[in-house]
Each structure stands twice: as C-alpha cells, then as structure tokens.
C-alpha cells in the first residue's frame, strides 16, 4: 500500500492517497489497495475520512496504464473498479471525502462512492472522457446522476464543462464547502460526529436508506418501519433516549454556521 497511508484517530481512520506527483491519479495498484482497506477497515473503525496528499484529490485514471485492451479485458477492468467502489459505498463504515484541486474522471467516481463530500474553494470537477474517446467505467454513470442528474452529467461529458467548487456545491457534488485548506479538518469533524452515532443507526443509513429511496413507496414504507423498529429496540437506542428524557443529552439547536457553506 505504498500509494496509500492509514492514520487512526480513535474511532476514525484517515485513508490518504499518496501519488501527489501524478495528481493522485488512480492506478490499479492503488485501486486494489483501497479495496483491501475497505474490506477489513478494523473492528474499532466507525468512520473513514478519504483524504489526498498534495494539491489535488485525484485527477482520475492513470492514463499511463491505459494500454490497448481487448473488449473482454476492458470489461473486466471496469468491473474491478465497480467492485472496489462498491466496497466503499455499500460497506459498513460511513466515508467522508475531503476534496481539493482536481476531482476528475475516475477521481470524481471515487468521490461519488463516499457518503459525504467536503470541498475546498480550489476544488474543480470534470468528466473529460468524451474528449478522450472514452466512457466512464468506475460506476460514474450510476452514482453521479443520482447526485446531479443525468442532464448535468451529460453536459460535463459532451462539452468538457468544468465545475468549480461553488458550482459543484450548488449542483450536489459536495454537501459542504470550507475555506481553503479546511476540507480535511471539516471531514474529520464530521467523521468524529458520525462515529459517535449509534452503530445500528449508521448501518440503517448506509444499507437501508439507499434501498428505501429506490423502492416503490409501499415497499419503502415497509422497510422503513422494519428498520425503525430494529433500531429503536436496540439497547444503545434505549439508553440514548433515557439520557435525552432525563436531560442528560443536548437538544437540537440551530448552529452558528447554517448558511450556504454548510450542509445543503
């Protein structure tokens, strides 16, 4: 895992891309190392921050590895990326991505597999595959339209349009926009907050919520009821509710930063 580093901060693990000289372009070794980490992040890890060394999150697929492939080889390569990014999106731990600089092509596909994205003002997004005679292959055509709509993704791919950080926030590519240099700190803050949640609630958000959102209403309502009953019946939930009713837990209040730079 020479192109990645792992730092543990209590219940939060920070996974950092370490190919700064190549703008953190994703070669197969790095992608497979990401899979290795997310398959067994550690029993004590309750949330993950996906970070990057240098000025850029990821400039996408390492084109140095883009050799001539047969149709079958290209298919297998795309399926490998799907498998790896599925371990992020459908894994057991919430993932917060700290974005800066280039978030391009496969780098945007990687970011889209995270559950929360925090961007700095330097962040810019692009899908240049159309200009290179390619098509997205890391799950982007499924995940990115869910964030911004198929029409916006088509615009980016057909015209080479680049979205800056503010445009990305407005479109839905990120949920937070920080000051320059602030994405990692904000991502850590969010990950620590997430790690403090009841584990069963985090499980429900990661595993049940996407399925409910895609289900017909009747099936979605039933799954919601079942998941709600399971979560509420846990010892953790009961202890937290007792703490709230006894006045030992803080009530929800408006925060000082409830404006366009905070959660959408």
PDB file of C-alpha atoms in Angstrom:
ATOM      1  CA  UNK A   1       0.000   0.000   0.000  1.00  0.00           C
ATOM      2  CA  UNK A   2       2.855   2.378  -0.845  1.00  0.00           C
ATOM      3  CA  UNK A   3       0.454   4.736  -2.632  1.00  0.00           C
ATOM      4  CA  UNK A   4      -1.825   4.963   0.411  1.00  0.00           C
ATOM      5  CA  UNK A   5      -1.350   5.783   4.065  1.00  0.00           C
ATOM      6  CA  UNK A   6      -3.626   4.995   7.002  1.00  0.00           C
ATOM      7  CA  UNK A   7      -3.884   7.068  10.163  1.00  0.00           C
ATOM      8  CA  UNK A   8      -6.075   6.112  13.105  1.00  0.00           C
ATOM      9  CA  UNK A   9      -7.665   8.818  15.247  1.00  0.00           C
ATOM     10  CA  UNK A  10      -9.679   6.943  17.882  1.00  0.00           C
ATOM     11  CA  UNK A  11     -12.715   5.542  16.005  1.00  0.00           C
ATOM     12  CA  UNK A  12     -11.900   7.395  12.759  1.00  0.00           C
ATOM     13  CA  UNK A  13      -9.469   6.102  10.141  1.00  0.00           C
ATOM     14  CA  UNK A  14      -7.924   8.520   7.633  1.00  0.00           C
ATOM     15  CA  UNK A  15      -7.095   6.869   4.304  1.00  0.00           C
ATOM     16  CA  UNK A  16      -4.862   9.140   2.221  1.00  0.00           C
ATOM     17  CA  UNK A  17      -3.981   8.870  -1.470  1.00  0.00           C
ATOM     18  CA  UNK A  18      -0.219   9.348  -1.854  1.00  0.00           C
ATOM     19  CA  UNK A  19       0.566   9.931  -5.534  1.00  0.00           C
ATOM     20  CA  UNK A  20       0.893  13.703  -5.379  1.00  0.00           C
ATOM     21  CA  UNK A  21       3.426  13.813  -8.220  1.00  0.00           C
ATOM     22  CA  UNK A  22       0.709  12.385 -10.503  1.00  0.00           C
ATOM     23  CA  UNK A  23      -2.098  14.489  -9.010  1.00  0.00           C
ATOM     24  CA  UNK A  24      -3.179  11.291  -7.220  1.00  0.00           C
ATOM     25  CA  UNK A  25      -4.154   9.587 -10.475  1.00  0.00           C
ATOM     26  CA  UNK A  26      -5.554   6.132  -9.760  1.00  0.00           C
ATOM     27  CA  UNK A  27      -3.511   3.190 -10.979  1.00  0.00           C
ATOM     28  CA  UNK A  28      -4.717  -0.377 -10.478  1.00  0.00           C
ATOM     29  CA  UNK A  29      -2.394  -0.961  -7.514  1.00  0.00           C
ATOM     30  CA  UNK A  30      -3.917   1.992  -5.680  1.00  0.00           C
ATOM     31  CA  UNK A  31      -7.482   0.973  -6.502  1.00  0.00           C
ATOM     32  CA  UNK A  32      -6.848  -2.577  -5.259  1.00  0.00           C
ATOM     33  CA  UNK A  33      -5.217  -1.220  -2.100  1.00  0.00           C
ATOM     34  CA  UNK A  34      -8.333   0.857  -1.458  1.00  0.00           C
ATOM     35  CA  UNK A  35     -10.355  -2.352  -1.740  1.00  0.00           C
ATOM     36  CA  UNK A  36      -8.019  -4.157   0.656  1.00  0.00           C
ATOM     37  CA  UNK A  37      -8.528  -1.447   3.283  1.00  0.00           C
ATOM     38  CA  UNK A  38     -12.318  -1.236   2.990  1.00  0.00           C
ATOM     39  CA  UNK A  39     -12.792  -4.991   3.095  1.00  0.00           C
ATOM     40  CA  UNK A  40     -11.281  -5.048   6.601  1.00  0.00           C
ATOM     41  CA  UNK A  41     -11.091  -1.498   7.969  1.00  0.00           C
ATOM     42  CA  UNK A  42     -10.761  -2.780  11.540  1.00  0.00           C
ATOM     43  CA  UNK A  43     -13.361  -3.594  14.163  1.00  0.00           C
ATOM     44  CA  UNK A  44     -12.787  -0.304  16.017  1.00  0.00           C
ATOM     45  CA  UNK A  45     -13.198   1.916  12.930  1.00  0.00           C
ATOM     46  CA  UNK A  46     -16.576   3.662  12.985  1.00  0.00           C
ATOM     47  CA  UNK A  47     -15.994   6.211  10.204  1.00  0.00           C
ATOM     48  CA  UNK A  48     -13.406   6.920   7.490  1.00  0.00           C
ATOM     49  CA  UNK A  49     -12.011  10.122   6.031  1.00  0.00           C
ATOM     50  CA  UNK A  50     -10.809   9.782   2.432  1.00  0.00           C
ATOM     51  CA  UNK A  51      -8.013  12.316   2.000  1.00  0.00           C
ATOM     52  CA  UNK A  52      -5.253  13.039  -0.531  1.00  0.00           C
ATOM     53  CA  UNK A  53      -1.669  14.243  -0.387  1.00  0.00           C
ATOM     54  CA  UNK A  54      -0.695  17.406  -2.271  1.00  0.00           C
ATOM     55  CA  UNK A  55      -2.893  19.930  -4.054  1.00  0.00           C
ATOM     56  CA  UNK A  56      -5.359  17.561  -5.754  1.00  0.00           C
ATOM     57  CA  UNK A  57      -7.805  14.915  -4.632  1.00  0.00           C
ATOM     58  CA  UNK A  58      -7.498  12.807  -7.779  1.00  0.00           C
ATOM     59  CA  UNK A  59      -7.061  13.545 -11.479  1.00  0.00           C
ATOM     60  CA  UNK A  60      -8.718  10.223 -12.331  1.00  0.00           C
ATOM     61  CA  UNK A  61      -7.478   7.137 -14.131  1.00  0.00           C
ATOM     62  CA  UNK A  62      -3.710   6.955 -14.538  1.00  0.00           C
ATOM     63  CA  UNK A  63      -3.540   7.181 -18.326  1.00  0.00           C
ATOM     64  CA  UNK A  64      -0.055   5.664 -18.190  1.00  0.00           C
ATOM     65  CA  UNK A  65      -1.823   2.353 -17.544  1.00  0.00           C
ATOM     66  CA  UNK A  66      -4.299   2.834 -20.373  1.00  0.00           C
ATOM     67  CA  UNK A  67      -2.741   0.319 -22.718  1.00  0.00           C
ATOM     68  CA  UNK A  68      -4.585  -1.266 -25.610  1.00  0.00           C
ATOM     69  CA  UNK A  69      -7.040  -3.737 -24.115  1.00  0.00           C
ATOM     70  CA  UNK A  70      -9.357  -6.178 -25.764  1.00  0.00           C
ATOM     71  CA  UNK A  71     -13.063  -5.693 -25.203  1.00  0.00           C
ATOM     72  CA  UNK A  72     -13.020  -8.505 -22.654  1.00  0.00           C
ATOM     73  CA  UNK A  73     -10.047  -7.007 -20.784  1.00  0.00           C
ATOM     74  CA  UNK A  74     -11.641  -3.559 -20.728  1.00  0.00           C
ATOM     75  CA  UNK A  75     -14.871  -5.058 -19.390  1.00  0.00           C
ATOM     76  CA  UNK A  76     -13.018  -6.872 -16.593  1.00  0.00           C
ATOM     77  CA  UNK A  77     -11.126  -3.680 -15.709  1.00  0.00           C
ATOM     78  CA  UNK A  78     -14.359  -1.695 -15.368  1.00  0.00           C
ATOM     79  CA  UNK A  79     -15.953  -4.459 -13.299  1.00  0.00           C
ATOM     80  CA  UNK A  80     -12.932  -4.404 -10.988  1.00  0.00           C
ATOM     81  CA  UNK A  81     -13.414  -0.673 -10.360  1.00  0.00           C
ATOM     82  CA  UNK A  82     -17.130  -1.291  -9.734  1.00  0.00           C
ATOM     83  CA  UNK A  83     -16.308  -3.963  -7.169  1.00  0.00           C
ATOM     84  CA  UNK A  84     -13.829  -1.739  -5.352  1.00  0.00           C
ATOM     85  CA  UNK A  85     -16.032   1.354  -5.218  1.00  0.00           C
ATOM     86  CA  UNK A  86     -18.974  -0.791  -4.103  1.00  0.00           C
ATOM     87  CA  UNK A  87     -16.924  -1.774  -1.046  1.00  0.00           C
ATOM     88  CA  UNK A  88     -16.866   1.942  -0.160  1.00  0.00           C
ATOM     89  CA  UNK A  89     -20.487   2.859  -0.838  1.00  0.00           C
ATOM     90  CA  UNK A  90     -22.013  -0.388   0.427  1.00  0.00           C
ATOM     91  CA  UNK A  91     -19.513  -1.030   3.216  1.00  0.00           C
ATOM     92  CA  UNK A  92     -20.121  -0.970   6.938  1.00  0.00           C
ATOM     93  CA  UNK A  93     -18.476   2.395   7.709  1.00  0.00           C
ATOM     94  CA  UNK A  94     -19.583   5.890   6.647  1.00  0.00           C
ATOM     95  CA  UNK A  95     -16.991   7.643   4.450  1.00  0.00           C
ATOM     96  CA  UNK A  96     -16.334  11.386   4.282  1.00  0.00           C
ATOM     97  CA  UNK A  97     -14.224  12.583   1.329  1.00  0.00           C
ATOM     98  CA  UNK A  98     -12.061  15.709   1.695  1.00  0.00           C
ATOM     99  CA  UNK A  99     -11.861  17.269  -1.777  1.00  0.00           C
ATOM    100  CA  UNK A 100      -9.433  19.817  -3.207  1.00  0.00           C
ATOM    101  CA  UNK A 101      -7.982  20.682  -6.596  1.00  0.00           C
ATOM    102  CA  UNK A 102      -8.723  18.205  -9.366  1.00  0.00           C
ATOM    103  CA  UNK A 103     -11.642  15.825  -8.894  1.00  0.00           C
ATOM    104  CA  UNK A 104     -11.670  14.493 -12.416  1.00  0.00           C
ATOM    105  CA  UNK A 105     -12.960  11.366 -14.186  1.00  0.00           C
ATOM    106  CA  UNK A 106     -12.199   8.362 -12.014  1.00  0.00           C
ATOM    107  CA  UNK A 107     -11.393  10.731  -9.146  1.00  0.00           C
ATOM    108  CA  UNK A 108     -14.966  12.016  -9.278  1.00  0.00           C
ATOM    109  CA  UNK A 109     -16.219   8.429  -9.457  1.00  0.00           C
ATOM    110  CA  UNK A 110     -14.230   7.654  -6.303  1.00  0.00           C
ATOM    111  CA  UNK A 111     -15.572  10.744  -4.534  1.00  0.00           C
ATOM    112  CA  UNK A 112     -19.130   9.840  -5.573  1.00  0.00           C
ATOM    113  CA  UNK A 113     -18.774   6.487  -3.790  1.00  0.00           C
ATOM    114  CA  UNK A 114     -18.247   8.308  -0.477  1.00  0.00           C
ATOM    115  CA  UNK A 115     -21.292   9.189   1.615  1.00  0.00           C
ATOM    116  CA  UNK A 116     -20.392  12.805   2.378  1.00  0.00           C
ATOM    117  CA  UNK A 117     -18.147  15.138   0.376  1.00  0.00           C
ATOM    118  CA  UNK A 118     -16.428  18.249   1.730  1.00  0.00           C
ATOM    119  CA  UNK A 119     -14.803  20.588  -0.795  1.00  0.00           C
ATOM    120  CA  UNK A 120     -12.318  23.454  -0.628  1.00  0.00           C
ATOM    121  CA  UNK A 121     -12.547  26.504  -2.931  1.00  0.00           C
ATOM    122  CA  UNK A 122      -9.730  25.079  -5.094  1.00  0.00           C
ATOM    123  CA  UNK A 123     -11.859  22.052  -5.999  1.00  0.00           C
ATOM    124  CA  UNK A 124     -12.917  21.593  -9.613  1.00  0.00           C
ATOM    125  CA  UNK A 125     -14.863  18.776 -11.225  1.00  0.00           C
ATOM    126  CA  UNK A 126     -14.659  17.404 -14.755  1.00  0.00           C
ATOM    127  CA  UNK A 127     -15.527  14.335 -16.826  1.00  0.00           C
ATOM    128  CA  UNK A 128     -13.189  14.575 -19.838  1.00  0.00           C
ATOM    129  CA  UNK A 129     -13.829  11.057 -21.115  1.00  0.00           C
ATOM    130  CA  UNK A 130     -15.784  12.350 -24.119  1.00  0.00           C
ATOM    131  CA  UNK A 131     -12.786  14.337 -25.366  1.00  0.00           C
ATOM    132  CA  UNK A 132     -10.539  11.266 -24.973  1.00  0.00           C
ATOM    133  CA  UNK A 133     -12.769   8.820 -26.777  1.00  0.00           C
ATOM    134  CA  UNK A 134     -13.687   7.050 -23.548  1.00  0.00           C
ATOM    135  CA  UNK A 135     -16.694   6.486 -21.316  1.00  0.00           C
ATOM    136  CA  UNK A 136     -16.821   6.388 -17.540  1.00  0.00           C
ATOM    137  CA  UNK A 137     -16.094   2.924 -16.180  1.00  0.00           C
ATOM    138  CA  UNK A 138     -15.913   3.237 -12.397  1.00  0.00           C
ATOM    139  CA  UNK A 139     -19.627   3.474 -11.676  1.00  0.00           C
ATOM    140  CA  UNK A 140     -19.903   7.158 -12.528  1.00  0.00           C
ATOM    141  CA  UNK A 141     -22.869   6.775 -14.861  1.00  0.00           C
ATOM    142  CA  UNK A 142     -24.851   5.309 -11.941  1.00  0.00           C
ATOM    143  CA  UNK A 143     -23.655   7.370  -8.970  1.00  0.00           C
ATOM    144  CA  UNK A 144     -23.082  10.841 -10.437  1.00  0.00           C
ATOM    145  CA  UNK A 145     -26.579  11.246 -11.988  1.00  0.00           C
ATOM    146  CA  UNK A 146     -28.002  10.405  -8.563  1.00  0.00           C
ATOM    147  CA  UNK A 147     -26.131  13.425  -7.227  1.00  0.00           C
ATOM    148  CA  UNK A 148     -26.582  15.976 -10.018  1.00  0.00           C
ATOM    149  CA  UNK A 149     -28.993  14.492 -12.563  1.00  0.00           C
ATOM    150  CA  UNK A 150     -28.258  12.817 -15.893  1.00  0.00           C
ATOM    151  CA  UNK A 151     -28.611  16.096 -17.826  1.00  0.00           C
ATOM    152  CA  UNK A 152     -25.830  17.808 -15.865  1.00  0.00           C
ATOM    153  CA  UNK A 153     -23.556  14.803 -16.244  1.00  0.00           C
ATOM    154  CA  UNK A 154     -24.280  14.716 -19.992  1.00  0.00           C
ATOM    155  CA  UNK A 155     -23.306  18.393 -20.227  1.00  0.00           C
ATOM    156  CA  UNK A 156     -19.983  17.710 -18.492  1.00  0.00           C
ATOM    157  CA  UNK A 157     -19.192  14.708 -20.689  1.00  0.00           C
ATOM    158  CA  UNK A 158     -20.353  16.157 -24.011  1.00  0.00           C
ATOM    159  CA  UNK A 159     -18.836  19.620 -23.698  1.00  0.00           C
ATOM    160  CA  UNK A 160     -15.930  19.104 -21.303  1.00  0.00           C
ATOM    161  CA  UNK A 161     -17.507  21.606 -18.921  1.00  0.00           C
ATOM    162  CA  UNK A 162     -15.582  22.115 -15.676  1.00  0.00           C
ATOM    163  CA  UNK A 163     -17.486  22.959 -12.489  1.00  0.00           C
ATOM    164  CA  UNK A 164     -15.771  24.978  -9.789  1.00  0.00           C
ATOM    165  CA  UNK A 165     -16.280  24.372  -6.073  1.00  0.00           C
ATOM    166  CA  UNK A 166     -19.280  26.694  -5.729  1.00  0.00           C
ATOM    167  CA  UNK A 167     -20.952  25.229  -8.829  1.00  0.00           C
ATOM    168  CA  UNK A 168     -20.278  21.726  -7.527  1.00  0.00           C
ATOM    169  CA  UNK A 169     -21.914  22.575  -4.204  1.00  0.00           C
ATOM    170  CA  UNK A 170     -24.964  24.030  -5.944  1.00  0.00           C
ATOM    171  CA  UNK A 171     -25.229  21.014  -8.276  1.00  0.00           C
ATOM    172  CA  UNK A 172     -24.922  18.474  -5.449  1.00  0.00           C
ATOM    173  CA  UNK A 173     -21.392  17.137  -5.948  1.00  0.00           C
ATOM    174  CA  UNK A 174     -20.472  18.209  -2.419  1.00  0.00           C
ATOM    175  CA  UNK A 175     -22.528  18.864   0.698  1.00  0.00           C
ATOM    176  CA  UNK A 176     -20.045  21.218   2.353  1.00  0.00           C
ATOM    177  CA  UNK A 177     -17.744  23.991   1.167  1.00  0.00           C
ATOM    178  CA  UNK A 178     -14.974  25.151   3.509  1.00  0.00           C
ATOM    179  CA  UNK A 179     -12.268  27.788   3.449  1.00  0.00           C
ATOM    180  CA  UNK A 180      -9.070  26.948   1.550  1.00  0.00           C
ATOM    181  CA  UNK A 181      -7.158  24.209   3.344  1.00  0.00           C
ATOM    182  CA  UNK A 182     -10.145  23.348   5.537  1.00  0.00           C
ATOM    183  CA  UNK A 183     -11.587  20.212   3.944  1.00  0.00           C
ATOM    184  CA  UNK A 184      -9.586  17.711   5.986  1.00  0.00           C
ATOM    185  CA  UNK A 185     -10.425  19.373   9.310  1.00  0.00           C
ATOM    186  CA  UNK A 186     -14.110  19.595   8.431  1.00  0.00           C
ATOM    187  CA  UNK A 187     -14.136  15.994   7.201  1.00  0.00           C
ATOM    188  CA  UNK A 188     -12.545  14.859  10.472  1.00  0.00           C
ATOM    189  CA  UNK A 189     -15.075  16.849  12.469  1.00  0.00           C
ATOM    190  CA  UNK A 190     -17.946  15.218  10.590  1.00  0.00           C
ATOM    191  CA  UNK A 191     -16.405  11.733  10.809  1.00  0.00           C
ATOM    192  CA  UNK A 192     -15.956  12.066  14.572  1.00  0.00           C
ATOM    193  CA  UNK A 193     -19.592  13.145  14.896  1.00  0.00           C
ATOM    194  CA  UNK A 194     -20.684  10.188  12.748  1.00  0.00           C
ATOM    195  CA  UNK A 195     -18.540   7.751  14.750  1.00  0.00           C
ATOM    196  CA  UNK A 196     -20.389   8.803  17.900  1.00  0.00           C
ATOM    197  CA  UNK A 197     -23.762   7.746  16.454  1.00  0.00           C
ATOM    198  CA  UNK A 198     -25.451   4.511  17.396  1.00  0.00           C
ATOM    199  CA  UNK A 199     -23.867   1.821  15.174  1.00  0.00           C
ATOM    200  CA  UNK A 200     -27.242   0.398  14.195  1.00  0.00           C
ATOM    201  CA  UNK A 201     -28.454   3.815  13.033  1.00  0.00           C
ATOM    202  CA  UNK A 202     -25.336   4.243  10.865  1.00  0.00           C
ATOM    203  CA  UNK A 203     -25.959   0.764   9.467  1.00  0.00           C
ATOM    204  CA  UNK A 204     -29.546   1.725   8.615  1.00  0.00           C
ATOM    205  CA  UNK A 205     -28.445   4.920   6.874  1.00  0.00           C
ATOM    206  CA  UNK A 206     -25.824   3.111   4.776  1.00  0.00           C
ATOM    207  CA  UNK A 207     -27.734  -0.085   3.997  1.00  0.00           C
ATOM    208  CA  UNK A 208     -31.465   0.607   4.277  1.00  0.00           C
ATOM    209  CA  UNK A 209     -31.790   4.245   3.202  1.00  0.00           C
ATOM    210  CA  UNK A 210     -30.480   3.751  -0.398  1.00  0.00           C
ATOM    211  CA  UNK A 211     -32.785   0.776  -0.871  1.00  0.00           C
ATOM    212  CA  UNK A 212     -35.775   2.656   0.531  1.00  0.00           C
ATOM    213  CA  UNK A 213     -35.064   5.592  -1.776  1.00  0.00           C
ATOM    214  CA  UNK A 214     -35.080   3.297  -4.823  1.00  0.00           C
ATOM    215  CA  UNK A 215     -38.054   1.132  -3.771  1.00  0.00           C
ATOM    216  CA  UNK A 216     -41.695   1.636  -4.741  1.00  0.00           C
ATOM    217  CA  UNK A 217     -43.462   3.584  -1.963  1.00  0.00           C
ATOM    218  CA  UNK A 218     -45.238   0.598  -0.431  1.00  0.00           C
ATOM    219  CA  UNK A 219     -42.030  -1.423  -0.166  1.00  0.00           C
ATOM    220  CA  UNK A 220     -40.100   1.598   1.044  1.00  0.00           C
ATOM    221  CA  UNK A 221     -42.586   2.319   3.833  1.00  0.00           C
ATOM    222  CA  UNK A 222     -42.466  -1.307   4.985  1.00  0.00           C
ATOM    223  CA  UNK A 223     -38.664  -1.419   5.005  1.00  0.00           C
ATOM    224  CA  UNK A 224     -38.593   1.887   6.890  1.00  0.00           C
ATOM    225  CA  UNK A 225     -40.961   0.514   9.550  1.00  0.00           C
ATOM    226  CA  UNK A 226     -38.911  -2.644   9.968  1.00  0.00           C
ATOM    227  CA  UNK A 227     -35.608  -0.746  10.201  1.00  0.00           C
ATOM    228  CA  UNK A 228     -37.132   1.803  12.580  1.00  0.00           C
ATOM    229  CA  UNK A 229     -38.326  -0.964  14.886  1.00  0.00           C
ATOM    230  CA  UNK A 230     -34.950  -2.723  14.812  1.00  0.00           C
ATOM    231  CA  UNK A 231     -33.055   0.488  15.596  1.00  0.00           C
ATOM    232  CA  UNK A 232     -35.431   1.642  18.349  1.00  0.00           C
ATOM    233  CA  UNK A 233     -35.320  -1.761  20.016  1.00  0.00           C
ATOM    234  CA  UNK A 234     -31.552  -1.755  20.471  1.00  0.00           C
ATOM    235  CA  UNK A 235     -30.057  -1.269  23.930  1.00  0.00           C
ATOM    236  CA  UNK A 236     -27.986   1.628  22.602  1.00  0.00           C
ATOM    237  CA  UNK A 237     -31.083   3.496  21.376  1.00  0.00           C
ATOM    238  CA  UNK A 238     -32.935   2.920  24.635  1.00  0.00           C
ATOM    239  CA  UNK A 239     -30.014   4.224  26.694  1.00  0.00           C
ATOM    240  CA  UNK A 240     -29.728   7.316  24.466  1.00  0.00           C
ATOM    241  CA  UNK A 241     -33.457   8.023  24.747  1.00  0.00           C
ATOM    242  CA  UNK A 242     -33.307   7.720  28.541  1.00  0.00           C
ATOM    243  CA  UNK A 243     -30.410  10.184  28.578  1.00  0.00           C
ATOM    244  CA  UNK A 244     -32.440  12.639  26.490  1.00  0.00           C
ATOM    245  CA  UNK A 245     -35.569  12.304  28.633  1.00  0.00           C
ATOM    246  CA  UNK A 246     -33.510  12.721  31.815  1.00  0.00           C
ATOM    247  CA  UNK A 247     -31.986  15.934  30.452  1.00  0.00           C
ATOM    248  CA  UNK A 248     -28.522  14.398  30.079  1.00  0.00           C
ATOM    249  CA  UNK A 249     -28.397  14.821  26.302  1.00  0.00           C
ATOM    250  CA  UNK A 250     -28.296  18.107  24.397  1.00  0.00           C
ATOM    251  CA  UNK A 251     -31.358  19.264  22.465  1.00  0.00           C
ATOM    252  CA  UNK A 252     -31.123  20.119  18.762  1.00  0.00           C
ATOM    253  CA  UNK A 253     -30.471  23.822  18.191  1.00  0.00           C
ATOM    254  CA  UNK A 254     -29.609  25.967  15.188  1.00  0.00           C
ATOM    255  CA  UNK A 255     -25.858  26.178  14.684  1.00  0.00           C
ATOM    256  CA  UNK A 256     -23.889  29.369  14.015  1.00  0.00           C
ATOM    257  CA  UNK A 257     -22.883  28.237  10.530  1.00  0.00           C
ATOM    258  CA  UNK A 258     -26.249  27.440   8.974  1.00  0.00           C
ATOM    259  CA  UNK A 259     -25.677  29.084   5.594  1.00  0.00           C
ATOM    260  CA  UNK A 260     -24.514  28.163   2.076  1.00  0.00           C
ATOM    261  CA  UNK A 261     -21.138  26.858   3.247  1.00  0.00           C
ATOM    262  CA  UNK A 262     -22.784  24.246   5.459  1.00  0.00           C
ATOM    263  CA  UNK A 263     -24.922  21.229   4.752  1.00  0.00           C
ATOM    264  CA  UNK A 264     -27.312  21.525   1.847  1.00  0.00           C
TER     265      UNK A 264
END
